PDB file of C-alpha atoms in Angstrom:
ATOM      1  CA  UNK A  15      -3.347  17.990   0.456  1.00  0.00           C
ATOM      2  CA  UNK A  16      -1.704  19.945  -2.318  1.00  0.00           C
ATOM      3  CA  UNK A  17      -0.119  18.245  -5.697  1.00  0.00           C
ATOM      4  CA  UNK A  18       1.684  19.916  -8.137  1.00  0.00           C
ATOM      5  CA  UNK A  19       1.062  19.530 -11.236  1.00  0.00           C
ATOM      6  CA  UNK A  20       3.402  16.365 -12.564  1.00  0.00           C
ATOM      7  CA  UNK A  21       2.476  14.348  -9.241  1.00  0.00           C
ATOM      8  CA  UNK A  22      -1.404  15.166 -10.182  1.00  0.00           C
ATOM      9  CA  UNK A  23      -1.106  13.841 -13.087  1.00  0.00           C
ATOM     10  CA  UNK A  24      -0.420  10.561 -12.171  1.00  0.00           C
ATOM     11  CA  UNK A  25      -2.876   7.509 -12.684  1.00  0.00           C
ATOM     12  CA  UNK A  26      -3.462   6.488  -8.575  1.00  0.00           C
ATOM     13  CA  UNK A  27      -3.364  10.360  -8.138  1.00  0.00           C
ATOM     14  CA  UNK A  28      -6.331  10.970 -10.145  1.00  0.00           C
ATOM     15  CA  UNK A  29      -8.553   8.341  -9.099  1.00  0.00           C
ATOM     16  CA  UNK A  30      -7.278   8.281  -5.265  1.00  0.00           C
ATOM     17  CA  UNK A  31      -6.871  11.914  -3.589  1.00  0.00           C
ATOM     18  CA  UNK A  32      -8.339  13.861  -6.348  1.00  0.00           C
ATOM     19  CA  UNK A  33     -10.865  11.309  -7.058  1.00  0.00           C
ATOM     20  CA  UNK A  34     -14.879  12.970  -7.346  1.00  0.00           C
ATOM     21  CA  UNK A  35     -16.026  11.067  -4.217  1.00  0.00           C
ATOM     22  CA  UNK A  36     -15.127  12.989  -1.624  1.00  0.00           C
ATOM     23  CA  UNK A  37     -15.350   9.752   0.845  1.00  0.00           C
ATOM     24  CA  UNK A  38     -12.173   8.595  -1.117  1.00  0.00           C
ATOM     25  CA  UNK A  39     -10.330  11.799  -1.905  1.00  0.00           C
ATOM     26  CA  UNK A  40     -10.603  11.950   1.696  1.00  0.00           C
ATOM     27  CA  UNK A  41      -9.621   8.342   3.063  1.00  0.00           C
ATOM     28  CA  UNK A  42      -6.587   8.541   0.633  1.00  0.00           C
ATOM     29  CA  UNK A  43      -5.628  11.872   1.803  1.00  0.00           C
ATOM     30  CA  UNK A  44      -5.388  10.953   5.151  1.00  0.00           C
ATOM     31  CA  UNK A  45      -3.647   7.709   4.416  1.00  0.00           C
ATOM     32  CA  UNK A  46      -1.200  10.017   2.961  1.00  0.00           C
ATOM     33  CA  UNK A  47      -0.800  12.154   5.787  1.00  0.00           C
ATOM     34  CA  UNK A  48       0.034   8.925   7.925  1.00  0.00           C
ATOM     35  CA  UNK A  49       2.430   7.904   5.415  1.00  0.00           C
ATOM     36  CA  UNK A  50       4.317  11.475   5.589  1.00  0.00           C
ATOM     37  CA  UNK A  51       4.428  11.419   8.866  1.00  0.00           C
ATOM     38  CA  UNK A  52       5.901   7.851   9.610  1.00  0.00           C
ATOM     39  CA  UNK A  53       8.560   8.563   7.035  1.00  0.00           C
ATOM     40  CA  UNK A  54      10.126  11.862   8.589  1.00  0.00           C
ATOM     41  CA  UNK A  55      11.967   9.357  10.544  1.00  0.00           C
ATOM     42  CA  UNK A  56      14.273   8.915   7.381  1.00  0.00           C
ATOM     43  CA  UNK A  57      15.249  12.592   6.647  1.00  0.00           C
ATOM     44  CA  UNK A  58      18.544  12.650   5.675  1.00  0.00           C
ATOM     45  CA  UNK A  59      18.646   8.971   5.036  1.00  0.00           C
ATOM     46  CA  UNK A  60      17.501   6.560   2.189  1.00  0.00           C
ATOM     47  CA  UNK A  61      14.434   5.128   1.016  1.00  0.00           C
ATOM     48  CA  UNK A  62      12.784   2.778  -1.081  1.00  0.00           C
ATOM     49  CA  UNK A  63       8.919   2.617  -2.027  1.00  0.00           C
ATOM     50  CA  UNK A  64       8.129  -1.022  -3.267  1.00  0.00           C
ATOM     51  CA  UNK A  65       5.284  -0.931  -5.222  1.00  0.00           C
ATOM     52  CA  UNK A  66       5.437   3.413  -5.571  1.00  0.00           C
ATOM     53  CA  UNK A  67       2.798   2.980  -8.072  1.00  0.00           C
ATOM     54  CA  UNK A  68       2.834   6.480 -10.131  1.00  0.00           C
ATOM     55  CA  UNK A  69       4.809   8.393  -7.628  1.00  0.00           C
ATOM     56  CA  UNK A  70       2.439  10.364  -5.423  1.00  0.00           C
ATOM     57  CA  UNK A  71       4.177   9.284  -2.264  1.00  0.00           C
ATOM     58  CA  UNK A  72       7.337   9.843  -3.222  1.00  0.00           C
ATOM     59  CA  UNK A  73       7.303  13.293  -4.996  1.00  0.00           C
ATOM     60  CA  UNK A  74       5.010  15.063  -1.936  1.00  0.00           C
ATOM     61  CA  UNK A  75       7.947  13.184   0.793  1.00  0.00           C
ATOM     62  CA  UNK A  76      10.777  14.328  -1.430  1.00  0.00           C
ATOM     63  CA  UNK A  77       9.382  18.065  -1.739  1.00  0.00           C
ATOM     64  CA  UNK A  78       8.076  17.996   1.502  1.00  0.00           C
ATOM     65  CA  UNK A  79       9.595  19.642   5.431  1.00  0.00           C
ATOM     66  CA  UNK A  80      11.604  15.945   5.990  1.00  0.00           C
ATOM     67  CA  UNK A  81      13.138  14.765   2.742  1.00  0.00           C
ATOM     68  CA  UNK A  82      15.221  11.526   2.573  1.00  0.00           C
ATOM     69  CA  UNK A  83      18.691  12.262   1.415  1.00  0.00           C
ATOM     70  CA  UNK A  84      18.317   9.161  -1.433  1.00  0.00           C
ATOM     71  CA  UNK A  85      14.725   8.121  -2.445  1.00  0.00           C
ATOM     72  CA  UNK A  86      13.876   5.102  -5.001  1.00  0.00           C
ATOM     73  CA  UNK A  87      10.611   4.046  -6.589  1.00  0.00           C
ATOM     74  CA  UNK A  88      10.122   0.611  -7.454  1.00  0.00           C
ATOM     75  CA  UNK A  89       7.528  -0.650  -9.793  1.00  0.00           C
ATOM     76  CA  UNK A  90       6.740  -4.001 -12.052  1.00  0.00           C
ATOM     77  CA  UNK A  91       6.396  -2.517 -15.276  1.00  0.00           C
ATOM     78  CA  UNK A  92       8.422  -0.497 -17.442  1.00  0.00           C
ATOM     79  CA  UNK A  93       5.264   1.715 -18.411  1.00  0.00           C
ATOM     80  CA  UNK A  94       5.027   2.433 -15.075  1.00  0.00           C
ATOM     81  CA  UNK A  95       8.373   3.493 -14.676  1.00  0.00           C
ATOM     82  CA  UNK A  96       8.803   5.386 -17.676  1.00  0.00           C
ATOM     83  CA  UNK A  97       6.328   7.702 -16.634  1.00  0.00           C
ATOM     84  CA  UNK A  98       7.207   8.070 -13.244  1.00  0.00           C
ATOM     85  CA  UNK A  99      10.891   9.327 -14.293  1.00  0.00           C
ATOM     86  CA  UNK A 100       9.591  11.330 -17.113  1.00  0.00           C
ATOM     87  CA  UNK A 101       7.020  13.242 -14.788  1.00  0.00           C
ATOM     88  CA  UNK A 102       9.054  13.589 -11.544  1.00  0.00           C
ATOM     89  CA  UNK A 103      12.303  14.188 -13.742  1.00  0.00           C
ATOM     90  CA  UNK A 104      13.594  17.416 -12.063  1.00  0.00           C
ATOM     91  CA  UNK A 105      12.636  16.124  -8.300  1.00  0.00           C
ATOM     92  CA  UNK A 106      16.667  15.833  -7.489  1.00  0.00           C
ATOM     93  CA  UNK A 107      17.997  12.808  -5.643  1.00  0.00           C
ATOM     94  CA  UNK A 108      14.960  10.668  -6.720  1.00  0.00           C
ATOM     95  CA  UNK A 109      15.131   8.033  -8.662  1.00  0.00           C
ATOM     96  CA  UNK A 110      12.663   4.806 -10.494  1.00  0.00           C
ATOM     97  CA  UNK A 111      13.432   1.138 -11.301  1.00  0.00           C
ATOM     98  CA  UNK A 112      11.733  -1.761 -11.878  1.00  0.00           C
ATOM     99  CA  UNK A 113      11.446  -4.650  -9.483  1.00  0.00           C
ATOM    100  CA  UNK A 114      13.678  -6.997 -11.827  1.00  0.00           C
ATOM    101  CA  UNK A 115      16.482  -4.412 -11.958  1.00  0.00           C
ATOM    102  CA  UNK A 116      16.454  -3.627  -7.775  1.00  0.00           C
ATOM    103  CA  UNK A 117      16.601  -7.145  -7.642  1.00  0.00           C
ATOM    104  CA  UNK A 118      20.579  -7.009  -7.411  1.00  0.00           C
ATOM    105  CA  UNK A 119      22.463  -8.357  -5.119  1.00  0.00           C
ATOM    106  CA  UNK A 120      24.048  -4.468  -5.162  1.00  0.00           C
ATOM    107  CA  UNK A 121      20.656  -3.148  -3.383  1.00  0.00           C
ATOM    108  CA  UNK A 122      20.678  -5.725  -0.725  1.00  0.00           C
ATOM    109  CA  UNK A 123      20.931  -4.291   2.737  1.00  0.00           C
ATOM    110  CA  UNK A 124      20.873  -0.524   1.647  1.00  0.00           C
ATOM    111  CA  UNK A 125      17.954   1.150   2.652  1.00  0.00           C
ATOM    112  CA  UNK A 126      17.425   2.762   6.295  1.00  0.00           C
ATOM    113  CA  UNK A 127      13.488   2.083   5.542  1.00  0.00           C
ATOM    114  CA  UNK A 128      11.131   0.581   2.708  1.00  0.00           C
ATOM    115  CA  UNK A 129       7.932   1.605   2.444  1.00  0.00           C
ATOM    116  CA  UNK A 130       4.999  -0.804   0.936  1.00  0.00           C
ATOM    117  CA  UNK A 131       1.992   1.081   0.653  1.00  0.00           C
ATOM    118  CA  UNK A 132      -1.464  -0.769  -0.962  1.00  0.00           C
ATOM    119  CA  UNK A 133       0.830  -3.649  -2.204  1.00  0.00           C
ATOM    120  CA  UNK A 134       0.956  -6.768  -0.136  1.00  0.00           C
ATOM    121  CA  UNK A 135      -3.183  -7.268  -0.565  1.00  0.00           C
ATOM    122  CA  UNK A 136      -2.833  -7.852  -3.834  1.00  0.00           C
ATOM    123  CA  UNK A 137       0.219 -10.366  -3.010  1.00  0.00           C
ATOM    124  CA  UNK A 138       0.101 -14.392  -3.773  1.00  0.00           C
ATOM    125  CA  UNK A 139       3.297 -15.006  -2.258  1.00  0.00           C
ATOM    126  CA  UNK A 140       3.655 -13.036   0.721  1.00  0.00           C
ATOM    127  CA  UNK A 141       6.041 -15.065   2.629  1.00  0.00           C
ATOM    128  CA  UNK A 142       8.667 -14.617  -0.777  1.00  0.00           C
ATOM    129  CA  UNK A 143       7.604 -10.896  -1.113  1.00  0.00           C
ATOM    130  CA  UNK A 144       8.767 -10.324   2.663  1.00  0.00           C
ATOM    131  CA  UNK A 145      11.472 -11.223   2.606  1.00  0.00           C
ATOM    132  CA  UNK A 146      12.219  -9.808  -0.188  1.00  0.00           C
ATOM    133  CA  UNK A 147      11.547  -6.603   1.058  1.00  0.00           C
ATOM    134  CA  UNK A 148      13.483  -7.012   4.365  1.00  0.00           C
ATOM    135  CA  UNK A 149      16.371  -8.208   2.743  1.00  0.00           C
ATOM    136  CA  UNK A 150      16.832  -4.180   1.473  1.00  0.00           C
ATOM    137  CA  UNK A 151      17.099  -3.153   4.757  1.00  0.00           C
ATOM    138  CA  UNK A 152      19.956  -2.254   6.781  1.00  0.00           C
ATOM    139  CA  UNK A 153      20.730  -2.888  10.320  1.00  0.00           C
ATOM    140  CA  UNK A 154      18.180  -1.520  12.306  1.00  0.00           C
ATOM    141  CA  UNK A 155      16.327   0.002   9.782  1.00  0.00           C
ATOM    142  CA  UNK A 156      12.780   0.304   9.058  1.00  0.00           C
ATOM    143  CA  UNK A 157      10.054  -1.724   7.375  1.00  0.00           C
ATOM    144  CA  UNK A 158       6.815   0.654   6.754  1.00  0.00           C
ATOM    145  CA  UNK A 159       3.791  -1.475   5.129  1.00  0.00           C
ATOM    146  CA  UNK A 160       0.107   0.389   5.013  1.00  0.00           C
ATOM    147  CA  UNK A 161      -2.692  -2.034   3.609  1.00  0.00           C
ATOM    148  CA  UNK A 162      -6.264  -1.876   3.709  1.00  0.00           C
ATOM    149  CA  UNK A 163      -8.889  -3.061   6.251  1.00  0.00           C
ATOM    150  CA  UNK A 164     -11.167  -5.776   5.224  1.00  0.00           C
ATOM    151  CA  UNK A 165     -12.100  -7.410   8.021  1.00  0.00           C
ATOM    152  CA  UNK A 166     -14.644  -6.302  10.865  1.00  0.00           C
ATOM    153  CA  UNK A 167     -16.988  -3.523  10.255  1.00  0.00           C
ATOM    154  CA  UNK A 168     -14.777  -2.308   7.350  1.00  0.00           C
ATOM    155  CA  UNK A 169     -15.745  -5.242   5.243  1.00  0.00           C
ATOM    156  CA  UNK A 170     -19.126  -3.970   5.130  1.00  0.00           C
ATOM    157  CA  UNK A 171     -18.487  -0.472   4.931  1.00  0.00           C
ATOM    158  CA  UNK A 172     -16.107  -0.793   2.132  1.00  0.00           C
ATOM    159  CA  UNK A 173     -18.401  -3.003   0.209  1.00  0.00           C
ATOM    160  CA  UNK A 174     -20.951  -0.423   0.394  1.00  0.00           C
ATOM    161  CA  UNK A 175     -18.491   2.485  -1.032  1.00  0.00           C
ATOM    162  CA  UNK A 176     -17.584   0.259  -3.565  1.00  0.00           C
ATOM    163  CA  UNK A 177     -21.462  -0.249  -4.943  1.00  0.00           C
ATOM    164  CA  UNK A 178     -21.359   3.555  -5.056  1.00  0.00           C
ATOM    165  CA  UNK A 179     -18.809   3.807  -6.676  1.00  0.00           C
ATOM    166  CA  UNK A 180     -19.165   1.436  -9.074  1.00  0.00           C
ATOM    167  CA  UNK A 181     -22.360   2.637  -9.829  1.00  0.00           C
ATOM    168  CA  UNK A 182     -21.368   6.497 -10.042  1.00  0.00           C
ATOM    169  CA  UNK A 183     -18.376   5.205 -12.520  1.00  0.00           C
ATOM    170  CA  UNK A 184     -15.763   6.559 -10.252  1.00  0.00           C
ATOM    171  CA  UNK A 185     -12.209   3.905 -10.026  1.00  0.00           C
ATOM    172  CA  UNK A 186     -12.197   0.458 -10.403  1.00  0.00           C
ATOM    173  CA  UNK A 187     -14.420  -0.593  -8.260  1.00  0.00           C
ATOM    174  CA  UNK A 188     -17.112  -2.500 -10.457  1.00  0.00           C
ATOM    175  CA  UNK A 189     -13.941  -5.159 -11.109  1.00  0.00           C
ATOM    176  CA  UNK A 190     -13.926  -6.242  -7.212  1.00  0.00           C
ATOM    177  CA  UNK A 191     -14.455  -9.402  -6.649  1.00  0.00           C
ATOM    178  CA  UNK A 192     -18.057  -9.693  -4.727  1.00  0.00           C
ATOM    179  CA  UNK A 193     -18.767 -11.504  -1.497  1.00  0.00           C
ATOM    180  CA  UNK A 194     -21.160 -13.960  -0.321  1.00  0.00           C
ATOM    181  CA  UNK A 195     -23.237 -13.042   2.146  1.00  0.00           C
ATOM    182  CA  UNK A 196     -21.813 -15.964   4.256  1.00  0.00           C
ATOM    183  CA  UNK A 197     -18.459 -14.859   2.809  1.00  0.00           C
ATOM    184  CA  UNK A 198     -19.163 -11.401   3.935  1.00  0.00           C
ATOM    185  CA  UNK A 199     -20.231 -12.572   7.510  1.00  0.00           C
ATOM    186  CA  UNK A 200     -16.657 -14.769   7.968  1.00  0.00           C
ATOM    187  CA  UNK A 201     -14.901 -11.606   7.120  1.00  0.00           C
ATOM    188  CA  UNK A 202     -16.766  -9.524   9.998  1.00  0.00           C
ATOM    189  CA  UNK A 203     -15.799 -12.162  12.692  1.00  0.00           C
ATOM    190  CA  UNK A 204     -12.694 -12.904  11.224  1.00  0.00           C
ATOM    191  CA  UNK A 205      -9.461 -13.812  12.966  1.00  0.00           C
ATOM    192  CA  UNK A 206      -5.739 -14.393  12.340  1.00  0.00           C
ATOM    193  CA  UNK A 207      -6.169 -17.018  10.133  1.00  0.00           C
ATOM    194  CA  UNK A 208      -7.558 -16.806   6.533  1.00  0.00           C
ATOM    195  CA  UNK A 209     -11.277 -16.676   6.636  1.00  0.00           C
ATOM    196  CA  UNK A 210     -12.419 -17.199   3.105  1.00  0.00           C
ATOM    197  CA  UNK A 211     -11.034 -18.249   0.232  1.00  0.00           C
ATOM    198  CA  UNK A 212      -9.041 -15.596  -2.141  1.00  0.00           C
ATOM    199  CA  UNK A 213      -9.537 -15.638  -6.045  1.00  0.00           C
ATOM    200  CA  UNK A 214      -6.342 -15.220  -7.839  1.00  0.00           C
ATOM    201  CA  UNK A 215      -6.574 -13.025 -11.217  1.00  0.00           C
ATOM    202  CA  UNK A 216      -3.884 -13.378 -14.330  1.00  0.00           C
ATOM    203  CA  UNK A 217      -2.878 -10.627 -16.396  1.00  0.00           C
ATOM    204  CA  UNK A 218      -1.869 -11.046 -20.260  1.00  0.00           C
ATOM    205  CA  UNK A 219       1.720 -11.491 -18.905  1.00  0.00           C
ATOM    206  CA  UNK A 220       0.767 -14.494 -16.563  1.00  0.00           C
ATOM    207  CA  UNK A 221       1.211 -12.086 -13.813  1.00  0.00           C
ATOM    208  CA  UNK A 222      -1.060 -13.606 -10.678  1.00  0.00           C
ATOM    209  CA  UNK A 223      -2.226 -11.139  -7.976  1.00  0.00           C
ATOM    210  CA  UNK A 224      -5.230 -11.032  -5.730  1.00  0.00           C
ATOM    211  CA  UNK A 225      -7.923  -8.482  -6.141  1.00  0.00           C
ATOM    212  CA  UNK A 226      -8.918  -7.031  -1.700  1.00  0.00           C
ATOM    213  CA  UNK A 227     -11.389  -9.958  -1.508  1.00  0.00           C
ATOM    214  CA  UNK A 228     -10.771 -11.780   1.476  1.00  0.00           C
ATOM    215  CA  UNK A 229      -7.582 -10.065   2.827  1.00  0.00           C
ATOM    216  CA  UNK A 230      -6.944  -9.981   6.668  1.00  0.00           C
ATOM    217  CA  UNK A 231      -4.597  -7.525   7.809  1.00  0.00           C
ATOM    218  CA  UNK A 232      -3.926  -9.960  11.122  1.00  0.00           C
ATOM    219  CA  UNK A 233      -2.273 -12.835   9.009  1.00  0.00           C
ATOM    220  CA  UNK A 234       0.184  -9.989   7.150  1.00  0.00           C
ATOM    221  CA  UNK A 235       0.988  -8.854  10.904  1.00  0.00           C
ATOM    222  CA  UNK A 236       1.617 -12.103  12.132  1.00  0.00           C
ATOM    223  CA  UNK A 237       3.724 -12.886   9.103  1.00  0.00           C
ATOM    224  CA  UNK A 238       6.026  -9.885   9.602  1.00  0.00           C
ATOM    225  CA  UNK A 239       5.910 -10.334  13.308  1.00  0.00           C
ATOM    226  CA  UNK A 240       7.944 -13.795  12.452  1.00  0.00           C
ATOM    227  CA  UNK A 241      10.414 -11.838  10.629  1.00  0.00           C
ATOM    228  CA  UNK A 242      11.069  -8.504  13.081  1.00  0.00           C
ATOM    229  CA  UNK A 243       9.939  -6.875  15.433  1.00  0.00           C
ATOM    230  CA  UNK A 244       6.750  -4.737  14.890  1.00  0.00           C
ATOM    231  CA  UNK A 245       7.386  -1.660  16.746  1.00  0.00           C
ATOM    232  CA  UNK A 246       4.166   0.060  16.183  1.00  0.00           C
ATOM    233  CA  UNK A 247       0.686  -0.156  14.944  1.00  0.00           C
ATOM    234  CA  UNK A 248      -1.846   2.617  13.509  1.00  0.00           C
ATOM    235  CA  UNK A 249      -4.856   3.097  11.892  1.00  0.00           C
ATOM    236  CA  UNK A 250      -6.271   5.698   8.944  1.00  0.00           C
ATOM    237  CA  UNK A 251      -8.209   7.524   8.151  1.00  0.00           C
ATOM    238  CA  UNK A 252      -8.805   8.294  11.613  1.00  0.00           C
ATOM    239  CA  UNK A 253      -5.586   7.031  14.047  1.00  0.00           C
ATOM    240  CA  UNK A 254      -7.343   6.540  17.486  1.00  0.00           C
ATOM    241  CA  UNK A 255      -9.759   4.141  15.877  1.00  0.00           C
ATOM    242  CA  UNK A 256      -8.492   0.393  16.217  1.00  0.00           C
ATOM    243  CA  UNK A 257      -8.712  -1.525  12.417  1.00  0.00           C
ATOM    244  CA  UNK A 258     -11.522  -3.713  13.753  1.00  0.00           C
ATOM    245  CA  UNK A 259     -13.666   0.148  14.503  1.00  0.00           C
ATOM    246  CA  UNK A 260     -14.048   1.778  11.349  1.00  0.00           C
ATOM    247  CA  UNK A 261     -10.385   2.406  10.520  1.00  0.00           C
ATOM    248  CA  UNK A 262      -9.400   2.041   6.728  1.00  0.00           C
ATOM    249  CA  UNK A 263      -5.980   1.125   6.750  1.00  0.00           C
ATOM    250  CA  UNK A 264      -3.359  -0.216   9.096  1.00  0.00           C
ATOM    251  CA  UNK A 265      -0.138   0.915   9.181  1.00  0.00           C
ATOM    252  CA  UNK A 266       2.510  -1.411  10.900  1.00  0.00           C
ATOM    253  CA  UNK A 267       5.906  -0.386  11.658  1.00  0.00           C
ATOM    254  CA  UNK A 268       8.824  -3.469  11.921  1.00  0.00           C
ATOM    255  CA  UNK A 269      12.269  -3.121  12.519  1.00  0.00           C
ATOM    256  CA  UNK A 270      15.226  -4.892  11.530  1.00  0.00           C
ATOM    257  CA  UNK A 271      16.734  -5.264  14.570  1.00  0.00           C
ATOM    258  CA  UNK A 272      20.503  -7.187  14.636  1.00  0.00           C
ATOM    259  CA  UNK A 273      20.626  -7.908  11.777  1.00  0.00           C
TER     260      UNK A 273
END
């Protein structure tokens, strides 16, 4: 996968597709691909990406085969935004806000589909930030959420990359929250239900989130599922793999039918 320069010089950019460990560059890649993919459904329509992060997504859909006619990045910090705007300035049709500011009533029930990429693990709230979300969409449009895989044989692969990673200095991996070994076996047999318990971290601001310790993939679908309709279900890097196999992200689909 290809950036141009102002998309690789984002932040996530740097350390995700172009990061050194070619493990990484290449799960990320192909969770981008995925991503792409899922959203040509919305060319010629609009978009939002909750949580865009520094714009990678956005600026290779928008210059990309299957544009959206409208796009919007959404982020919780000015810095963030700044930056985003600044480097993706002459992208046309494309467009950055904060959370706060999309949080008027204006942008409710305007967007044919919201993406939420690497977001909702890091959620305390996720009932609140689901709705949320699904109150931007229109009728019968599209709710497109990608998170990561930490249950099953992930856990344990993942926790392994991580240690190497940490140790080579590459992301921010040595800041993960570590397991238990009895932690780490819950999360391998792990249901629908929440398996072990998830530390909650504050920034400076008083800003809680959750690092990926103990997140489970089947309580977000189950969650949605009570909301709409989840219309389909794939995994990354590799889509024929179920998430319990050695899959790296799930990618759930729901739609916002009638309302």
């Amino acid at each position: 996968m290809r950036l141009d320069e102002p998309a690789a010089q984002g932040h996530y950019a740097k350390k995700q597709i172009l990061s050194r460990s070619r493990l990484i560059s290449w799960s990320h890649t192909r969770r981008f691909h995925v991503g792409l993919e899922l959203a040509r459904q919305f060319e010629g329509q609009t978009v939002l990406d909750y949580g865009c992060g520094d714009g990678t997504f956005l600026s290779l859909l928008m210059r990309g085969p299957h544009p959206p006619a409208r796009a919007v990045g959404a982020e919780i910090t000015h810095d963030l935004v700044s930056d985003c705007r600044d480097r993706l300035r002459d992208i046309p049709s494309l467009s950055f806000e904060t959370t706060e500011e999309l949080s008027k009533t204006e942008h409710g029930a305007s967007m044919d589909g919201v993406i939420c990429m690497e977001v909702l693990e890091h959620i305390v709230d996720l009932d609140d930030m689901l709705d949320r979300l699904i109150r931007f969409l229109k009728p019968g449009g599209k709710l497109v959420v990608s998170v990561p895989v930490e249950t099953g044989i992930p856990v344990l692969v993942k926790q392994t990359v991580r240690r190497v990673a940490g140790w080579r200095g590459i992301g921010d991996y040595p800041g993960t929250t570590p397991y238990e070994w009895r932690e780490l076996l819950k999360g391998v047999f792990a249901g629908s239900k929440q398996h072990v318990e998830r530390p909650i971290h504050r920034e400076p601001n008083g800003y809680e989130f959750h690092d990926h310790k103990g997140f489970n993939w089947m309580l977000l679908r189950d969650k949605i599922a009570e909301r709409i309709p989840i219309v389909s279900l794939r995994s990354s890097p590799v889509a024929w793999l179920p998430p319990r196999m050695l899959a790296s992200q799930v990618w759930m689909v729901g739609e916002a039918v009638g309302r």
